[in-house]
Coordinates of C-alpha atoms and ligand atoms in Angstrom, one line a residue:
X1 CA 21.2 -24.1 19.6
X2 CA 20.3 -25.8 15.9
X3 CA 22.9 -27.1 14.5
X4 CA 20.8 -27.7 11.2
X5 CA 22.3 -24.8 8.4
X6 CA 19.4 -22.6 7.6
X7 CA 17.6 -23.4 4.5
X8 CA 16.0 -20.9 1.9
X9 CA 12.0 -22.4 1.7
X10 CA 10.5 -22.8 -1.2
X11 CA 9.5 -20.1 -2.8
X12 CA 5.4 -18.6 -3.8
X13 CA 5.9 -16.6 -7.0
X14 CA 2.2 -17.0 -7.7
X15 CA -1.1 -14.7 -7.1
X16 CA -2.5 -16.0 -3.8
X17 CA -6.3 -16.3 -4.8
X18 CA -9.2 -17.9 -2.5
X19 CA -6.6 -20.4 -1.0
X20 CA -4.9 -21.2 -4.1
X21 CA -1.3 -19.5 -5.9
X22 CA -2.3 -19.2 -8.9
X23 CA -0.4 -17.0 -12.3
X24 CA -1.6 -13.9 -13.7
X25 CA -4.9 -13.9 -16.0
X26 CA -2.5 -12.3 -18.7
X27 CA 0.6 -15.0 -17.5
X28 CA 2.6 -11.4 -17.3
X29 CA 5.8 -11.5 -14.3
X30 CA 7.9 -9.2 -13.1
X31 CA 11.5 -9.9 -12.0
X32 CA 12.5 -9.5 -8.0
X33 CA 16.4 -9.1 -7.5
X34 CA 18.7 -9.2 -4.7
X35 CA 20.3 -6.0 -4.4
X36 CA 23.1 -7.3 -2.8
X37 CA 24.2 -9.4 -5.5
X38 CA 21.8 -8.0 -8.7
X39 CA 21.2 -11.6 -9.4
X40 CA 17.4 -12.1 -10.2
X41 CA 15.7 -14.0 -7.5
X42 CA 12.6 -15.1 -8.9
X43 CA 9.7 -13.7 -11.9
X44 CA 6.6 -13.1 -9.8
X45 CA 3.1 -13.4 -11.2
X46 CA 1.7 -9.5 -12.1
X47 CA -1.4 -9.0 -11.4
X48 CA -4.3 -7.3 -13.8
X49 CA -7.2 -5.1 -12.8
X50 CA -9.0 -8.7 -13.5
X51 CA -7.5 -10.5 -11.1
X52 CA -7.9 -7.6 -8.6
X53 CA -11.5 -8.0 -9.2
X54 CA -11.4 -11.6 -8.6
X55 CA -9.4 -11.4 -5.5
X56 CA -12.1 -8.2 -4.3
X57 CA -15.0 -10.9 -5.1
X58 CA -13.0 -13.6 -3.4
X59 CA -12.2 -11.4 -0.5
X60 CA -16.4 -9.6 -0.1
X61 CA -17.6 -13.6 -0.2
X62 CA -15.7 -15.2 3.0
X63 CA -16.4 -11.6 4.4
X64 CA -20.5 -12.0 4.0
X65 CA -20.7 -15.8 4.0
X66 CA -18.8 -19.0 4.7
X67 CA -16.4 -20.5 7.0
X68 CA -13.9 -17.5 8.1
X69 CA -17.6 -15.3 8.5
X70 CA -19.2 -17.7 10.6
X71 CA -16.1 -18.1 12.8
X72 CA -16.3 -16.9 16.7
X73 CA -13.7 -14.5 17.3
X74 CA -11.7 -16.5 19.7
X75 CA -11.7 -18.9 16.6
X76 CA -9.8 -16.4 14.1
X77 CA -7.6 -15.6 17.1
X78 CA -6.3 -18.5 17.3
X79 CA -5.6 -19.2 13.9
X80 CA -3.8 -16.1 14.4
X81 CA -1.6 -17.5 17.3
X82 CA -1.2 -21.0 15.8
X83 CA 0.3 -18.4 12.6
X84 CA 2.7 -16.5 14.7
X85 CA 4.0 -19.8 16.5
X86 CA 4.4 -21.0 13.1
X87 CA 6.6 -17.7 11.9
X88 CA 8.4 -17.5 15.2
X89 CA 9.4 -21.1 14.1
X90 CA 10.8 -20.3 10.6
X91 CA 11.8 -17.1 11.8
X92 CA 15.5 -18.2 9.9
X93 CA 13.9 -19.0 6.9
X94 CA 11.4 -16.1 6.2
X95 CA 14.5 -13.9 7.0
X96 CA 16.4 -15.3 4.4
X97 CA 13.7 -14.6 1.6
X98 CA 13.5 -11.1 3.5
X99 CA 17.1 -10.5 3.3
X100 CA 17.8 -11.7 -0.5
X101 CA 14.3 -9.4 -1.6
X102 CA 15.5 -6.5 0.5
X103 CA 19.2 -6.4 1.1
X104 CA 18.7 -5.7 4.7
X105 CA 21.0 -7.9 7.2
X106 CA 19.9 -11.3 8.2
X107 CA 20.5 -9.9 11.8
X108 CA 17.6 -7.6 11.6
X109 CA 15.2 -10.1 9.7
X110 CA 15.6 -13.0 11.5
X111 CA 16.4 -12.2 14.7
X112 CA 14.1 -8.9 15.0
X113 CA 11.6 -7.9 12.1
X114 CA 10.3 -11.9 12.2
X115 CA 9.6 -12.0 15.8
X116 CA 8.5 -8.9 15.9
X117 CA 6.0 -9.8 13.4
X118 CA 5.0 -13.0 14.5
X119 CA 4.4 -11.1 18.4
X120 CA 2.3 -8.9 16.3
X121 CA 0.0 -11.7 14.9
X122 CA 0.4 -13.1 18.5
X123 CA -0.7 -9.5 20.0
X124 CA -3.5 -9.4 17.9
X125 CA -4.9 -13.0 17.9
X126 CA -5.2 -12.5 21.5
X127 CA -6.9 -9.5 20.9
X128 CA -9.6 -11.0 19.0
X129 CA -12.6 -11.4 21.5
X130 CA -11.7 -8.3 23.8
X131 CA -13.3 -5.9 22.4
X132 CA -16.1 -4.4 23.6
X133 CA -19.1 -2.6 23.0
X134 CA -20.6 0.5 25.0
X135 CA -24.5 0.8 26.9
X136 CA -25.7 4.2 27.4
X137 CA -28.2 4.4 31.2
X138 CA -29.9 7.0 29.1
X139 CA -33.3 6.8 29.0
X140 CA -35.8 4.5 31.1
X141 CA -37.9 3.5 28.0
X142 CA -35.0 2.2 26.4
X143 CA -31.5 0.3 26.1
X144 CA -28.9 1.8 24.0
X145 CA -25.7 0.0 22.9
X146 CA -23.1 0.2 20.5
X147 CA -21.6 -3.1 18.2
X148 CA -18.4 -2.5 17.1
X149 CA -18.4 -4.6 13.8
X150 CA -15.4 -5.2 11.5
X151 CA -15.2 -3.2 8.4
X152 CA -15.1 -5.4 5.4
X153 CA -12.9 -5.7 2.7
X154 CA -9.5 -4.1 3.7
X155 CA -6.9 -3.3 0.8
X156 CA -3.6 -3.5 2.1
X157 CA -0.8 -1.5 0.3
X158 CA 2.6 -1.6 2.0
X159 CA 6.1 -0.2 1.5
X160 CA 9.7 -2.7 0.5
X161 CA 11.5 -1.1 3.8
X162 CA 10.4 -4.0 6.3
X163 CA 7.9 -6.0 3.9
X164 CA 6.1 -8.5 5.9
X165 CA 6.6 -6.4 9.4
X166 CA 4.7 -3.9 7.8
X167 CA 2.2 -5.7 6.5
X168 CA 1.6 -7.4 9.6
X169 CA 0.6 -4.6 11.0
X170 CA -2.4 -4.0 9.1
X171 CA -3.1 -8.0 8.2
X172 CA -3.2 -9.0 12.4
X173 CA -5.7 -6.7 13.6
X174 CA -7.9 -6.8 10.1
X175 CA -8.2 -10.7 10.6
X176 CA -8.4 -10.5 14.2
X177 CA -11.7 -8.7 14.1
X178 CA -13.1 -10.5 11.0
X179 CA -12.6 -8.4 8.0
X180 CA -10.9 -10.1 5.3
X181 CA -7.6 -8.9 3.5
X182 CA -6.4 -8.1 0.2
X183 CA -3.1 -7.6 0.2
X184 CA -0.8 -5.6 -2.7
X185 CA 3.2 -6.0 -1.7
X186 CA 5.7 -3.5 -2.9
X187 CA 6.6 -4.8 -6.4
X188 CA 10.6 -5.0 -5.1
X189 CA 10.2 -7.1 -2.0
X190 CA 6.8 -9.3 -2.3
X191 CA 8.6 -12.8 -1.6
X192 CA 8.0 -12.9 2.0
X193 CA 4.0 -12.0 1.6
X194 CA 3.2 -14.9 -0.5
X195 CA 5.3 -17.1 2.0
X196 CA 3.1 -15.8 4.4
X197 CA -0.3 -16.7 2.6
X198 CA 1.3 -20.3 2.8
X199 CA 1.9 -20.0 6.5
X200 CA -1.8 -18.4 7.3
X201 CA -3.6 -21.3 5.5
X202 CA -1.5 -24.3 7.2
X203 CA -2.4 -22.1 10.3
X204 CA -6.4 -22.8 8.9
X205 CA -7.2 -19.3 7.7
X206 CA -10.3 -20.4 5.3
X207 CA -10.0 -19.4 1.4
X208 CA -10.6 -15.8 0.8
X209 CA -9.7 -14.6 4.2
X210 CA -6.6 -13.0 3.0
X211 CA -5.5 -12.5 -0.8
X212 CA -2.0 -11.6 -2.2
X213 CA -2.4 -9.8 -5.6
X214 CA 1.4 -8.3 -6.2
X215 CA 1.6 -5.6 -9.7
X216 CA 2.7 -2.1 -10.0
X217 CA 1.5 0.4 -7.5
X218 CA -0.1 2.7 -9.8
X219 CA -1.6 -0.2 -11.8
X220 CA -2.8 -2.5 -8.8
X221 CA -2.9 0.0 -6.3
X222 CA -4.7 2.7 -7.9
X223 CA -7.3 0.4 -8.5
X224 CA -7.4 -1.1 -4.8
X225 CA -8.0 2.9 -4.0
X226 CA -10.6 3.5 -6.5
X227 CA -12.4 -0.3 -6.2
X228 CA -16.0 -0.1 -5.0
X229 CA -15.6 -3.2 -3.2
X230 CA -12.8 -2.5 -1.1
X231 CA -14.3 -0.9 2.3
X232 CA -10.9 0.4 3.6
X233 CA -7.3 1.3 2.2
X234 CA -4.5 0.9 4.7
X235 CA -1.4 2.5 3.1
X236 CA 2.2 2.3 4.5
X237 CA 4.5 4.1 1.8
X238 CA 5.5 7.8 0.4
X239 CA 3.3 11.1 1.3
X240 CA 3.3 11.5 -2.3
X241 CA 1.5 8.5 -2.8
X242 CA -0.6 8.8 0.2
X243 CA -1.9 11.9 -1.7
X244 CA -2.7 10.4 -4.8
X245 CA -4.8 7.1 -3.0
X246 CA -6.3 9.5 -0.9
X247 CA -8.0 11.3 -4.1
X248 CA -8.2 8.1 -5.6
X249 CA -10.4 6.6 -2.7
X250 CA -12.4 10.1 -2.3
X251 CA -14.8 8.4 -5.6
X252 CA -16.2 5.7 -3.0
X253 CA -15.8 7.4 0.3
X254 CA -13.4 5.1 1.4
X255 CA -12.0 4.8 4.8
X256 CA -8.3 5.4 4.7
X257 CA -5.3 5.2 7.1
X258 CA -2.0 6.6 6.4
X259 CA 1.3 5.5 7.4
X260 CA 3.8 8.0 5.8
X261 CA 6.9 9.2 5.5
X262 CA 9.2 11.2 8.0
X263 CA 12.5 13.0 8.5
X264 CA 12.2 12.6 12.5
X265 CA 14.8 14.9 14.9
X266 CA 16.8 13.2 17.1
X267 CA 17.8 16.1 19.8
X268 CA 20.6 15.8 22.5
X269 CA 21.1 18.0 24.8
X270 CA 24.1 19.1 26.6
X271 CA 23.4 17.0 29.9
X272 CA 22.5 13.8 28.0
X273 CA 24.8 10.5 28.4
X274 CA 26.9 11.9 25.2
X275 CA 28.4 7.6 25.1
X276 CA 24.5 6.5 24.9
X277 CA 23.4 9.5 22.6
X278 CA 25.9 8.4 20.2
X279 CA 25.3 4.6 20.1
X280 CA 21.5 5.8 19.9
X281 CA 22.1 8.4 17.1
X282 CA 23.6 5.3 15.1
X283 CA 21.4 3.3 15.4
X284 CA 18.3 5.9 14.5
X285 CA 19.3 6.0 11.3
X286 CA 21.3 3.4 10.0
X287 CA 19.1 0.4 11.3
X288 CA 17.6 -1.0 8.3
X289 CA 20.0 1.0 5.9
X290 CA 18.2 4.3 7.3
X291 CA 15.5 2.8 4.8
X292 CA 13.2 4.0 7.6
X293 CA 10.2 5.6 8.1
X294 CA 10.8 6.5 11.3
X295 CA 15.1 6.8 11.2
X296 CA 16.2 9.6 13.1
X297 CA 17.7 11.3 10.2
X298 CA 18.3 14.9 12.2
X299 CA 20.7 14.8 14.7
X300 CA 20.4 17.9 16.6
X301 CA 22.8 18.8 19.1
X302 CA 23.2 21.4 21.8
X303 CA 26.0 24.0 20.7
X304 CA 28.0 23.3 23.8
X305 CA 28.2 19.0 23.4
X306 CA 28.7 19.2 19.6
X307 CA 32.1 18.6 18.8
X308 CA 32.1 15.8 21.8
X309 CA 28.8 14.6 20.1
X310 CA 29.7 14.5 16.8
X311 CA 33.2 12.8 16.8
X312 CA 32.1 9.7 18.5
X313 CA 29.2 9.5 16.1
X314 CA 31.6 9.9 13.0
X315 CA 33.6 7.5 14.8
X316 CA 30.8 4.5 15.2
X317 CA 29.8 6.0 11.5
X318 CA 33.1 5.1 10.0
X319 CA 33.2 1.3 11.5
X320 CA 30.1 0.7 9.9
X321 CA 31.3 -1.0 6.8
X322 CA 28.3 -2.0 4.5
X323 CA 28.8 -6.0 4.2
X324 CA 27.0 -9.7 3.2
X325 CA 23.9 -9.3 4.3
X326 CA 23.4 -12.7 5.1
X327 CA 26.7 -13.0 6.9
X328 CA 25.0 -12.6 11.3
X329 CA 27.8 -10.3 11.6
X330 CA 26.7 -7.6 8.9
X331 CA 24.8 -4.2 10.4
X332 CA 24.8 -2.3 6.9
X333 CA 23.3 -4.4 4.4
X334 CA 22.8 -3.3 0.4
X335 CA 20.3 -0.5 -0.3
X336 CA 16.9 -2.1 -1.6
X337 CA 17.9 -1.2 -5.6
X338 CA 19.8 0.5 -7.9
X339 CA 17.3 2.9 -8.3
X340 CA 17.5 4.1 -4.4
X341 CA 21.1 3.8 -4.4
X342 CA 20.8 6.8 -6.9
X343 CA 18.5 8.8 -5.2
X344 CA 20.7 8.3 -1.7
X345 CA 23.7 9.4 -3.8
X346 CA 21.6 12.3 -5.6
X347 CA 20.7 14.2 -1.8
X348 CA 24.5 13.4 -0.8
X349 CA 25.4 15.7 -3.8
X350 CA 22.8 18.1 -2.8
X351 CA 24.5 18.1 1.0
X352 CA 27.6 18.7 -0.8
X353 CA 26.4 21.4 -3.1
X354 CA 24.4 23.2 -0.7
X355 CA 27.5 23.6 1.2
X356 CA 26.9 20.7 4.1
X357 CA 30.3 19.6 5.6
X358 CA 30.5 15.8 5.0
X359 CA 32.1 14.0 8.2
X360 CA 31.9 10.3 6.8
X361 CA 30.9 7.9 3.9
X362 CA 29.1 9.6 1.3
X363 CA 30.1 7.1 -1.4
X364 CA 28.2 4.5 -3.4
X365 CA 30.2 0.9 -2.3
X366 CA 30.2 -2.7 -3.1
X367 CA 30.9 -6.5 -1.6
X368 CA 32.8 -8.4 -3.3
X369 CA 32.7 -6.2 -6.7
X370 CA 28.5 -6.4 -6.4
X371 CA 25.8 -5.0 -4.4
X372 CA 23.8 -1.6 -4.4
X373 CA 25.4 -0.7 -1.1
X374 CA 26.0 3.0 0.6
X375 CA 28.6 3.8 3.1
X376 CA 27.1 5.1 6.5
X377 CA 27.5 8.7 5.5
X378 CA 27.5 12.0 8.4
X379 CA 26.7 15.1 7.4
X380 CA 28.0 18.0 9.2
X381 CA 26.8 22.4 9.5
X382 CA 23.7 21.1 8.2
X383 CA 21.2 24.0 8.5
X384 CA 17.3 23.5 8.5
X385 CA 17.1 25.4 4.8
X386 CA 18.7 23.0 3.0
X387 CA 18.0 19.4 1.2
X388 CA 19.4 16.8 3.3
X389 CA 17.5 18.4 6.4
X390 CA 13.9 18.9 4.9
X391 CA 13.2 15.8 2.4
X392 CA 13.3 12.2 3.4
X393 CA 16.6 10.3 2.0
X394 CA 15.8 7.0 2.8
X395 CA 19.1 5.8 3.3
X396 CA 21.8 5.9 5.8
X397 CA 23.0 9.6 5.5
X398 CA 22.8 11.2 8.8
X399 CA 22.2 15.4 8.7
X400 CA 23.3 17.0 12.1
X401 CA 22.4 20.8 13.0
X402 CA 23.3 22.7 15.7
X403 CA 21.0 24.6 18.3
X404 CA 21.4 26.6 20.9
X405 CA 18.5 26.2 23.5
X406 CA 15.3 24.3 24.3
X407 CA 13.0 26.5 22.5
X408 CA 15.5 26.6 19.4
X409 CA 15.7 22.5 19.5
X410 CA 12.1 22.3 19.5
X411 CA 11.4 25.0 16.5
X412 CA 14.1 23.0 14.0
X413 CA 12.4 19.7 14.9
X414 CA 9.4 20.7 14.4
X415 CA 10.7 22.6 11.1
X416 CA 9.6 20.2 8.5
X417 CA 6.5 18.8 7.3
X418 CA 6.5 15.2 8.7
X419 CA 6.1 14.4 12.2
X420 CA 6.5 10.5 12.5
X421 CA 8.9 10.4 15.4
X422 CA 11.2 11.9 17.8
X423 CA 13.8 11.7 20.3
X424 CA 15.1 13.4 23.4
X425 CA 18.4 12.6 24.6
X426 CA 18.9 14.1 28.2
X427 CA 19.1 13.4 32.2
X428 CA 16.2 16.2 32.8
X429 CA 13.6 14.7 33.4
X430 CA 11.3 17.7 33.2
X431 CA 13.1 18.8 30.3
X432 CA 12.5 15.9 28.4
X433 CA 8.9 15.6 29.1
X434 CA 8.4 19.0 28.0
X435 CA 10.4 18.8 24.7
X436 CA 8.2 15.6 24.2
X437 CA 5.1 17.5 24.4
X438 CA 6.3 20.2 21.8
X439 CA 7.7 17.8 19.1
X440 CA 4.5 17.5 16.7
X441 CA 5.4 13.8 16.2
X442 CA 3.4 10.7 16.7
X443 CA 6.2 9.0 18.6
X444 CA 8.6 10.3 20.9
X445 CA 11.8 8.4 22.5
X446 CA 13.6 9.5 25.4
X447 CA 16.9 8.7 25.9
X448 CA 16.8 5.6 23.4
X449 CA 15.4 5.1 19.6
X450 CA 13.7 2.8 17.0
X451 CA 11.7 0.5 20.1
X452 CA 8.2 -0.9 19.4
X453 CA 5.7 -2.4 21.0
X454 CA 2.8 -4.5 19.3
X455 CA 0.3 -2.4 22.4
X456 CA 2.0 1.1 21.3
X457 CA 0.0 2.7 18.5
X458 CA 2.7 4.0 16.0
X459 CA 1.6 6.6 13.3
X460 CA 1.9 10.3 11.8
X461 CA 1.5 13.9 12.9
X462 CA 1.2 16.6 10.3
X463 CA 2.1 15.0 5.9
X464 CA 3.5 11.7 8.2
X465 CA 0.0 10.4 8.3
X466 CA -3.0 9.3 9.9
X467 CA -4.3 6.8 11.6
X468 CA -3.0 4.7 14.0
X469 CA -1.5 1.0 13.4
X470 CA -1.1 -1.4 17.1
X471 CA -2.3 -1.5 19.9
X472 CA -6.2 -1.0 20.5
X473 CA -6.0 2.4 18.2
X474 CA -5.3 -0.7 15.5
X475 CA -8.5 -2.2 16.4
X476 CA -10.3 1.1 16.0
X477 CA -9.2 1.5 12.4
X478 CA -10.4 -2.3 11.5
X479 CA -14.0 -1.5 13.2
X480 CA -16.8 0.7 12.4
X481 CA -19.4 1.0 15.4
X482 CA -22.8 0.7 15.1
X483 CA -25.5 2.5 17.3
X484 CA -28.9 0.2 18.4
X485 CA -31.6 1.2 19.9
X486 CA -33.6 -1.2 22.1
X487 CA -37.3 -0.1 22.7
X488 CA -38.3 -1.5 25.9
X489 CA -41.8 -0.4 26.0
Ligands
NAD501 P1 5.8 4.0 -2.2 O1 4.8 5.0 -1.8 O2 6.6 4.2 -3.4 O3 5.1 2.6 -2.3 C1 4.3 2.0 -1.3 C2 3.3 1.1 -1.9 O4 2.4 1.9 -2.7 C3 3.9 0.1 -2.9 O5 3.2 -1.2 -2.7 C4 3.6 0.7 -4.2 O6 3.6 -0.3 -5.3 C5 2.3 1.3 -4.0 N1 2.0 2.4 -4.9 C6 2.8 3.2 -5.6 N2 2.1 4.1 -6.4 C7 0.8 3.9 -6.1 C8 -0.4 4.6 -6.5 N3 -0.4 5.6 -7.4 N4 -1.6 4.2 -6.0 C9 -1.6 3.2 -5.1 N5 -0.5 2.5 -4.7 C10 0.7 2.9 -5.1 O7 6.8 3.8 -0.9 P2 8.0 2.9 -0.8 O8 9.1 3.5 -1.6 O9 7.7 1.4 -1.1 O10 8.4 3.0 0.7 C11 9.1 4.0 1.3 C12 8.2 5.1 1.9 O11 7.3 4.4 2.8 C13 8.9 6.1 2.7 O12 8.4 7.4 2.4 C14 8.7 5.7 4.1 O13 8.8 6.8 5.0 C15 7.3 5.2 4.0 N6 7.1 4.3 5.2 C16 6.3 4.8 6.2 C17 6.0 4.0 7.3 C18 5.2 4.5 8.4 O14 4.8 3.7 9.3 N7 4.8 5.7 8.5 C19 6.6 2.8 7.4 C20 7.4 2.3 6.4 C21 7.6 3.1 5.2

């Protein structure tokens, strides 16, 4: 083990533009502040529609011509591997810049959302020359193939719940097939995506390959939607704002993929391990503050386990005291902002109002006098009508509802109108694979939560989304395919 203390890098508060951080054309920045403390962190450079354009321009010219166009495919792979050995390495210190931005525990951003990352770029680099092409034994007065050929300029717009894990998702298997990237972080959490530009050019990414241009969503990313020279949008964030990109990219025909929001069912039925159903229901939502897309914020449990169920939840609920989120030790770290904070407390009034029976937390709380932190809050006689079971809090308050059967279990899961993820928590094995197939959900656990795989496509059914991000589905997105027709006569 280092003994070395971990050190904070230096930090990019510039626009990443063709290989260079550079400020603003208008010289405007935007404050980023660690919700933990409130103290600003840094003023980052806001982008203009100006500097948009110049990073589009930037971004279309290494895509048509140059060094990164000209490259062989096992070339940008490797960059990409060289890049994730590189953020495997500093894994510590890109988790510190993720945990001041985002208030989530060093535990998760070091030890997990880092590697996980960096085995994403890893996944995809060594993705880079396997993919193949089709030929069609149709006819014998011809040869018929397919290319698949990278799309172009891909706009990037990503959520502040796991900032550079979710971007990585769309930036790996974009560069791994040759498109270039423009990139637009969420304005509360961009540190760790202009550390990363740093990273992917001392990996040898060439200038224009990938672009960082940070500035308000409905400023920067409205444009990225409407801009006729961005050939795709990949969007992580609200259904709300899925909706308005999607218009927004329906002027240019733009290809789009949607990673949405959720309010994912977590069902345990009565012959489930009721020790591992807990531990698991914990964890589904109050991993990253519950400031999850995927968090299992439904519990639903079968009538005749509840009470069982539910006190040794409430009980793992209550030890979960929010604290330092860069102490290793801390599991609940501060809420993102102030703003969210408000919003988590508004639905836990709603719960109240609406007649929910609150089992733990439920308060706003602080560290050492600061902090926009949220107890681990449990929700009890939550029924499928009300607030706190239909519209994604994004924090950690847990809703639990009651059923009665199989068929019932299945109808309140699939009761809302996300379907991001699911979970089935029982030692039936045909039960479990045939609740799996009725959840409308693009991911279904059984008998554990909130694992991923770089190989496992993750994405939404129904107002979750579109689109699939990992695995080869991921390299589907990044391509478009192109038909050729040989004559051989
Ligand atoms: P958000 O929709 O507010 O913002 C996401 C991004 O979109 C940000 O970069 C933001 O600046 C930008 N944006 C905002 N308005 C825009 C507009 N009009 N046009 C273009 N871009 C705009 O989401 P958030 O609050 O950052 O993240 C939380 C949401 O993200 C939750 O709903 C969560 O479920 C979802 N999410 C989904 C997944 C998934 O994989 N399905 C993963 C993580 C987060």
């Amino acid at each position: 083990m280092s003994t070395e203390a971990p050190t904070t890098p230096k930090l990019r508060t510039d626009l990443f533009l063709d290989g260079k951080f550079v400020p603003s054309s208008s010289g405007k920045r935007f404050a980023t502040v660690n919700p933990a403390t409130g103290e600003t962190i840094a003023q980052v450079a806001e982008a203009e529609t100006e500097d948009l354009d110049r990073a589009v321009a930037g971004a279309r010219q290494a895509f048509e011509s140059g060094p990164w166009a000209a490259m062989k495919p096992r070339q940008r792979g490797r960059i990409l591997t060289r890049a994730a050995e590189l953020l495997l390495s500093r894994a510590e210190d890109f988790g510190r810049v993720e945990t001041m931005d985002n208030g989530k525990p060093i535990f998760e951003s070091a030890k997990i959302d880092m590697p996980a990352a960096a085995e994403c770029l890893a996944y995809f680099g060594e993705s880079a020359d396997k993919l193949y092409g089709d030929t069609f034994p149709a006819r014998p007065d011809a040869m018929l193939l397919t290319l698949r050929e990278p799309v172009g300029v891909v706009g990037a717009i990503t959520p502040w719940n796991f900032p550079l894990l979710q971007a990585m998702w769309k930036i790996a298997p974009a560069l791994a097939l040759g498109n270039t990237v423009v990139l637009k972080p969420a304005s509360v959490t961009p540190l760790t995506s202009l550390l990363f530009a740093e990273l992917l050019t001392e990996a040898g990414l060439p200038p224009g390959a990938f672009q960082v241009v940070p500035g308000p969503g409905a400023v920067i990313g409205r444009a990225m939607a409407e801009h006729p020279g961005i050939d795709k949008i990949s969007f992580t964030g609200e259904t709300e704002t899925g909706k308005s990109i999607l218009r927004a990219a329906a002027g240019t025909v733009k290809r789009v993929s949607m990673e949405l929001g959720g309010k994912s069912p977590n069902l345990v039925f009565a012959d489930a391990d009721l020790d591992a159903a807990a531990k698991g229901a914990i964890n589904a939502i109050f991993y990253g503050k519950g400031e999850l897309c995927s968090a299992g914020s439904r519990l639903l449990v079968e009538d005749s386990v509840h009470d069982a169920l539910i006190e040794r939840v409430v009980d793992r609920a209550k030890k979960m005291t929010p604290g330092d989120p860069m102490n290793p030790k801390t599991r609940l770290g501060a809420l993102v902002s102030e703003k969210q904070r408000d919003t988590v407390a508004g639905y836990v009034e709603a719960g109240k109002r609406e007649g929910a029976r609150l089992l733990a937390g439920g308060n706003r709380a602080s560290v050492e006098g600061k902090g926009a932190f949220f107890e681990a809050t449990v929700f009890d006689e939550v029924t499928p009508s009300m607030t706190i079971a239909r519209e994604e809090i994004f924090g950690p308050v847990l809703a639990t509802l009651r059923f009665r059967d199989e068929a019932e279990a299945v109808a309140i899961g699939n009761s809302t109108i996300y379907g991001l993820a699911a979970a089935v928590w029982t030692r039936d094995v045909k039960k479990a694979l045939r609740t799996a197939k009725q959840l409308k959900a693009g991911t279904v656990w059984i008998n554990t939560y909130n694992f991923y795989d770089p190989g496992l496509p993750f994405g939404g059914y129904k107002e979750s989304g579109f689109g699939r991000e990992r695995g080869r589905y991921a390299l589907e997105e990044y391509t478009q395919v192109k038909s050729v027709w040989i004559d051989l006569t």
